[in-house]
Every structure is written in C-alpha cells, then in structure tokens.
Amino acid sequence: DAGVTQSPTHLIKTRGQQVTLRCSPKSGHDTVSWYQQALGQGPQFIFQYYEEEERQRGNFPDRFSGHQFPNYSSELNVNALLLGDSALYLCASSLKKTSGGEYEQYFGPGTRLTVT
Amino acid sequence: DAKTTQPPSMDCAEGRAANLPCNHSTISGNEYVYWYRQIHSQGPQYIIHGLKNNETNEMASLIITEDRKSSTLILPHATLRDTAVYYCILRRNAGNMLTFGGGTRLMVKP
C-alpha cells in the first residue's frame, strides 16, 4: 500500500518564477492538505482540497493556489516566487468522516524548494 | 484551536521509557489531543490521538489527565530511531488543519 508521494523531491527556482508541486494521496484517501515548513519551524497550513474544491485556507497570499483532480491527486502552484518561499512543502492526505471532520492526516516526504 | 506548551528539548537513554509532556490548559470539550513526530528531513508521522481516555497503539501510549489540561506521550522502550521532534496538537472533531507549535526535540542517547 503506497503512502503519500510527492514530486519532485528537490527544486531550485529563481525569484519571480512559478512552480508546481505534485502530490498523490495514500490509497483510499480523498482529502489533500498542503503545508509549508521553513527551516527550524513547524509546518504551517496552506490549504486543503476535498471534492476538487478548496475547503479551508491558512494565512497565505493568493500567489499560492492549488488544484485537486478526480483521482484525488493534487497540485500546489506558487507564482512570483520570493526568496522567503524557500521551504519544505508537505502534502498530507486523509479521509473525510461522514459525520464531519476527517481522520488522521498522513504526510508525504515533502518537496524541498530553494528560491535564489 | 487551543494552544499547547511543550518543553523545547529532552534527552532519553536508549531502552528506557521516554515521557513527553504537553500542557493544554485551554482545551475545549470537542478537541482531541494528537501527537505527530518528525524525523530529520522527513514528513511528520502520525503517532496517536485521544479525547479523554488513555490510548495505546503499537508505537506509543497517550495518557490524558482527568481534567484534560495536560497529557503525556510515552514511548515505552526508546531507540535511537525515535530521535525526532515531537508535536502535540489540539484538533477539533470537525477540524481539518493541523496547527503545529514548536514541539519537543527528543534526543535518544546510547
């Protein structure tokens, strides 16, 4: 049973460029959340996708956008990259409960983005 | 979601029990206590969660005080591979996002 997978593992971009990160959820999961983790800090929630719609968003600018596909996989897009966007980007998948909320989130290994 | 307080770092001898405390004095009645850990350069790993009863799984035990204002994660026989940052997180039953604090850096020493 494959866990959460992310690609690429590492990426180097220049300021002002755009980047797309990809995530495949754990088998059986229908919800994908994205987190940003700066060096030495805990992960910060960016947004969550369920049924191909953004359901909840953290305190991140509109430069950060996403998409969820019918097979539940997801993409994170960041436009107009800044040096401060350098971080580990984590994807987590989960399964929604019929009663509301969701079961525990399982994380992928992350994509290390460096902006120069 | 309410905030948690954890010691920034702890040491534990290999083979001994590691007891990681977490204070959450403002916890709400519908908030669960979740524990995750993050080994260096990897994604966070789910460990265990509970509401008010003590919980145990193959990885750890979670002890929640009767007033639910604090909890302790117990790794019964710590190994070097348990060296990681451990996060205590409160999450509503209907909640989605996880709010990570600073966590506790556990160092297991031979």
Short mmCIF file of C-alpha atoms in Angstrom, two decimals:
data_model
loop_
_atom_site.label_atom_id
_atom_site.label_comp_id
_atom_site.label_asym_id
_atom_site.label_seq_id
_atom_site.Cartn_x
_atom_site.Cartn_y
_atom_site.Cartn_z
CA ASP A 1 0.00 0.00 0.00
CA ALA A 2 1.71 3.16 -1.24
CA GLY A 3 1.76 6.03 1.16
CA VAL A 4 1.64 9.69 0.23
CA THR A 5 4.03 10.50 -2.60
CA GLN A 6 5.33 13.89 -3.70
CA SER A 7 7.31 15.12 -6.67
CA PRO A 8 9.84 16.42 -7.26
CA THR A 9 11.94 15.82 -4.14
CA HIS A 10 14.08 18.91 -4.69
CA LEU A 11 13.65 22.00 -6.84
CA ILE A 12 15.65 25.17 -7.41
CA LYS A 13 13.92 28.22 -8.86
CA THR A 14 14.74 31.89 -9.41
CA ARG A 15 12.85 34.81 -7.89
CA GLY A 16 9.79 35.72 -9.95
CA GLN A 17 9.38 32.28 -11.46
CA GLN A 18 6.43 29.96 -10.98
CA VAL A 19 6.50 26.43 -9.57
CA THR A 20 4.16 23.44 -9.48
CA LEU A 21 4.45 20.71 -6.87
CA ARG A 22 2.55 17.43 -7.05
CA CYS A 23 1.05 15.05 -4.52
CA SER A 24 -0.58 11.63 -4.74
CA PRO A 25 -2.60 10.71 -1.65
CA LYS A 26 -2.49 7.47 0.25
CA SER A 27 -4.75 4.79 -1.24
CA GLY A 28 -8.32 5.23 -0.03
CA HIS A 29 -7.90 8.88 0.97
CA ASP A 30 -9.97 11.65 -0.58
CA THR A 31 -8.61 14.83 1.02
CA VAL A 32 -5.30 16.60 0.47
CA SER A 33 -3.77 19.32 2.63
CA TRP A 34 -0.64 21.35 1.91
CA TYR A 35 1.79 22.73 4.47
CA GLN A 36 4.88 24.93 4.27
CA GLN A 37 7.76 24.29 6.65
CA ALA A 38 10.50 26.89 6.89
CA LEU A 39 13.85 25.81 8.27
CA GLY A 40 13.74 25.25 12.02
CA GLN A 41 9.98 25.80 12.32
CA GLY A 42 6.88 23.64 12.46
CA PRO A 43 4.71 23.13 9.37
CA GLN A 44 2.20 25.89 8.56
CA PHE A 45 -1.13 25.05 6.93
CA ILE A 46 -1.61 26.46 3.43
CA PHE A 47 -4.93 24.98 2.28
CA GLN A 48 -6.99 21.82 1.97
CA TYR A 49 -8.76 20.29 -1.01
CA TYR A 50 -11.74 17.96 -0.93
CA GLU A 51 -14.06 17.05 -3.82
CA GLU A 52 -11.86 19.15 -6.10
CA GLU A 53 -12.56 22.34 -4.17
CA GLU A 54 -10.51 24.41 -1.74
CA ARG A 55 -12.25 23.91 1.61
CA GLN A 56 -10.05 25.76 4.07
CA ARG A 57 -7.15 28.16 3.71
CA GLY A 58 -4.43 29.32 6.04
CA ASN A 59 -2.78 32.74 6.10
CA PHE A 60 -1.09 32.58 2.71
CA PRO A 61 -1.34 35.06 -0.20
CA ASP A 62 -3.14 34.41 -3.45
CA ARG A 63 0.20 33.60 -5.07
CA PHE A 64 -0.37 30.17 -3.57
CA SER A 65 -3.04 28.21 -5.40
CA GLY A 66 -3.94 24.60 -5.82
CA HIS A 67 -5.96 22.04 -7.61
CA GLN A 68 -7.35 18.60 -6.91
CA PHE A 69 -8.02 16.11 -9.68
CA PRO A 70 -10.78 13.48 -9.92
CA ASN A 71 -8.31 10.79 -8.81
CA TYR A 72 -7.73 12.84 -5.62
CA SER A 73 -4.18 13.83 -6.51
CA SER A 74 -3.29 17.47 -6.06
CA GLU A 75 -1.01 20.24 -7.22
CA LEU A 76 0.33 23.27 -5.39
CA ASN A 77 1.22 26.27 -7.54
CA VAL A 78 3.24 29.24 -6.37
CA ASN A 79 3.55 32.30 -8.61
CA ALA A 80 6.04 35.17 -8.48
CA LEU A 81 8.41 33.30 -6.20
CA LEU A 82 10.11 35.19 -3.38
CA LEU A 83 13.26 34.23 -1.50
CA GLY A 84 11.04 33.68 1.55
CA ASP A 85 9.16 30.91 -0.26
CA SER A 86 12.20 28.66 0.20
CA ALA A 87 10.92 25.84 2.39
CA LEU A 88 9.92 22.21 2.62
CA TYR A 89 6.44 21.80 1.15
CA LEU A 90 4.50 18.95 2.68
CA CYS A 91 1.41 17.22 1.41
CA ALA A 92 -0.87 15.31 3.76
CA SER A 93 -3.80 13.09 2.84
CA SER A 94 -6.76 11.93 4.89
CA LEU A 95 -10.26 10.52 4.63
CA LYS A 96 -13.32 12.61 5.39
CA LYS A 97 -15.73 11.30 8.01
CA THR A 98 -19.39 11.04 7.03
CA SER A 99 -20.23 12.80 10.29
CA GLY A 100 -17.91 15.74 9.54
CA GLY A 101 -14.24 16.29 10.16
CA GLU A 102 -11.67 13.82 8.98
CA TYR A 103 -9.50 11.01 10.15
CA GLU A 104 -5.79 11.47 10.88
CA GLN A 105 -3.59 13.06 8.23
CA TYR A 106 -0.66 11.17 6.75
CA PHE A 107 2.24 13.15 5.37
CA GLY A 108 4.46 12.67 2.37
CA PRO A 109 8.24 13.18 2.40
CA GLY A 110 7.97 16.74 1.10
CA THR A 111 9.45 18.80 -1.72
CA ARG A 112 12.43 20.99 -0.83
CA LEU A 113 12.08 24.27 -2.76
CA THR A 114 15.01 26.66 -2.94
CA VAL A 115 14.46 30.11 -4.42
CA THR A 116 17.61 32.00 -5.45
CA ASP B 1 -7.88 25.68 18.16
CA ALA B 2 -6.33 25.97 21.63
CA LYS B 3 -2.58 26.19 22.07
CA THR B 4 -0.20 23.66 23.56
CA THR B 5 3.01 24.07 25.54
CA GLN B 6 5.87 21.58 25.28
CA PRO B 7 9.45 21.62 26.59
CA PRO B 8 11.80 22.52 23.73
CA SER B 9 14.09 19.55 24.25
CA MET B 10 14.52 16.32 26.22
CA ASP B 11 17.06 13.53 26.44
CA CYS B 12 16.35 9.85 26.99
CA ALA B 13 18.62 6.82 27.37
CA GLU B 14 18.20 4.08 24.79
CA GLY B 15 15.96 1.31 26.06
CA ARG B 16 14.31 3.47 28.69
CA ALA B 17 10.82 4.94 28.53
CA ALA B 18 10.53 8.41 27.06
CA ASN B 19 7.79 10.52 28.64
CA LEU B 20 6.94 13.65 26.67
CA PRO B 21 4.64 16.14 28.43
CA CYS B 22 2.20 18.57 26.87
CA ASN B 23 0.15 21.28 28.57
CA HIS B 24 -3.15 22.36 27.04
CA SER B 25 -4.97 24.17 29.83
CA THR B 26 -7.45 25.91 27.49
CA ILE B 27 -8.53 22.79 25.65
CA SER B 28 -12.18 22.69 24.57
CA GLY B 29 -14.50 19.78 25.10
CA ASN B 30 -14.54 18.84 21.42
CA GLU B 31 -10.77 18.99 20.90
CA TYR B 32 -8.72 15.85 20.50
CA VAL B 33 -5.05 15.59 21.50
CA TYR B 34 -2.92 14.46 18.56
CA TRP B 35 0.76 13.54 18.54
CA TYR B 36 2.99 13.59 15.49
CA ARG B 37 6.75 13.29 15.19
CA GLN B 38 9.16 14.47 12.54
CA ILE B 39 12.44 12.75 11.99
CA HIS B 40 15.06 14.96 10.39
CA SER B 41 14.26 15.91 6.78
CA GLN B 42 11.16 13.69 6.63
CA GLY B 43 7.44 14.46 6.69
CA PRO B 44 5.63 14.35 10.04
CA GLN B 45 4.47 10.90 11.13
CA TYR B 46 1.17 10.31 12.91
CA ILE B 47 1.63 8.58 16.28
CA ILE B 48 -1.59 8.55 18.26
CA HIS B 49 -4.57 10.64 19.34
CA GLY B 50 -7.21 10.65 22.06
CA LEU B 51 -10.11 12.60 23.53
CA LYS B 52 -10.24 11.78 27.24
CA ASN B 53 -9.41 8.12 27.67
CA ASN B 54 -5.89 6.78 27.66
CA GLU B 55 -4.89 5.26 24.34
CA THR B 56 -2.25 2.75 23.30
CA ASN B 57 -1.08 1.50 19.92
CA GLU B 58 1.98 -0.25 18.57
CA MET B 59 4.02 2.95 18.66
CA ALA B 60 3.14 4.65 21.93
CA SER B 61 0.75 5.29 24.79
CA LEU B 62 -1.13 8.52 25.42
CA ILE B 63 -2.10 9.46 28.95
CA ILE B 64 -4.59 12.34 29.30
CA THR B 65 -5.30 13.80 32.74
CA GLU B 66 -8.85 13.68 34.04
CA ASP B 67 -9.30 17.45 33.64
CA ARG B 68 -7.79 17.14 30.13
CA LYS B 69 -5.46 20.08 30.77
CA SER B 70 -2.33 18.07 30.10
CA SER B 71 -1.18 14.83 28.51
CA THR B 72 1.91 12.65 28.24
CA LEU B 73 3.14 10.66 25.28
CA ILE B 74 5.03 7.55 26.35
CA LEU B 75 7.48 5.65 24.16
CA PRO B 76 7.96 2.52 26.29
CA HIS B 77 11.40 1.47 25.05
CA ALA B 78 13.08 4.31 23.20
CA THR B 79 15.53 3.51 20.42
CA LEU B 80 17.98 5.74 18.56
CA ARG B 81 15.47 5.85 15.69
CA ASP B 82 12.99 7.62 17.97
CA THR B 83 15.19 10.74 17.91
CA ALA B 84 12.88 13.34 16.40
CA VAL B 85 10.79 16.45 17.05
CA TYR B 86 7.51 15.50 18.72
CA TYR B 87 4.47 17.72 18.23
CA CYS B 88 1.43 17.82 20.49
CA ILE B 89 -1.54 19.27 18.59
CA LEU B 90 -5.15 20.01 19.52
CA ARG B 91 -7.72 19.40 16.83
CA ARG B 92 -11.49 19.76 16.85
CA ASN B 93 -13.56 16.73 15.94
CA ALA B 94 -14.78 18.52 12.85
CA GLY B 95 -11.46 20.21 12.25
CA ASN B 96 -9.32 19.99 9.19
CA MET B 97 -5.99 21.72 9.56
CA LEU B 98 -3.25 20.80 12.00
CA THR B 99 -1.64 23.68 13.87
CA PHE B 100 1.96 22.81 14.73
CA GLY B 101 3.80 24.54 17.55
CA GLY B 102 7.47 24.31 18.35
CA GLY B 103 7.39 20.70 19.53
CA THR B 104 9.89 18.84 21.73
CA ARG B 105 13.19 17.74 20.29
CA LEU B 106 13.79 14.29 21.78
CA MET B 107 17.34 13.02 21.69
CA VAL B 108 17.75 9.30 22.44
CA LYS B 109 21.29 8.55 23.54
CA PRO B 110 23.14 5.23 23.66
#
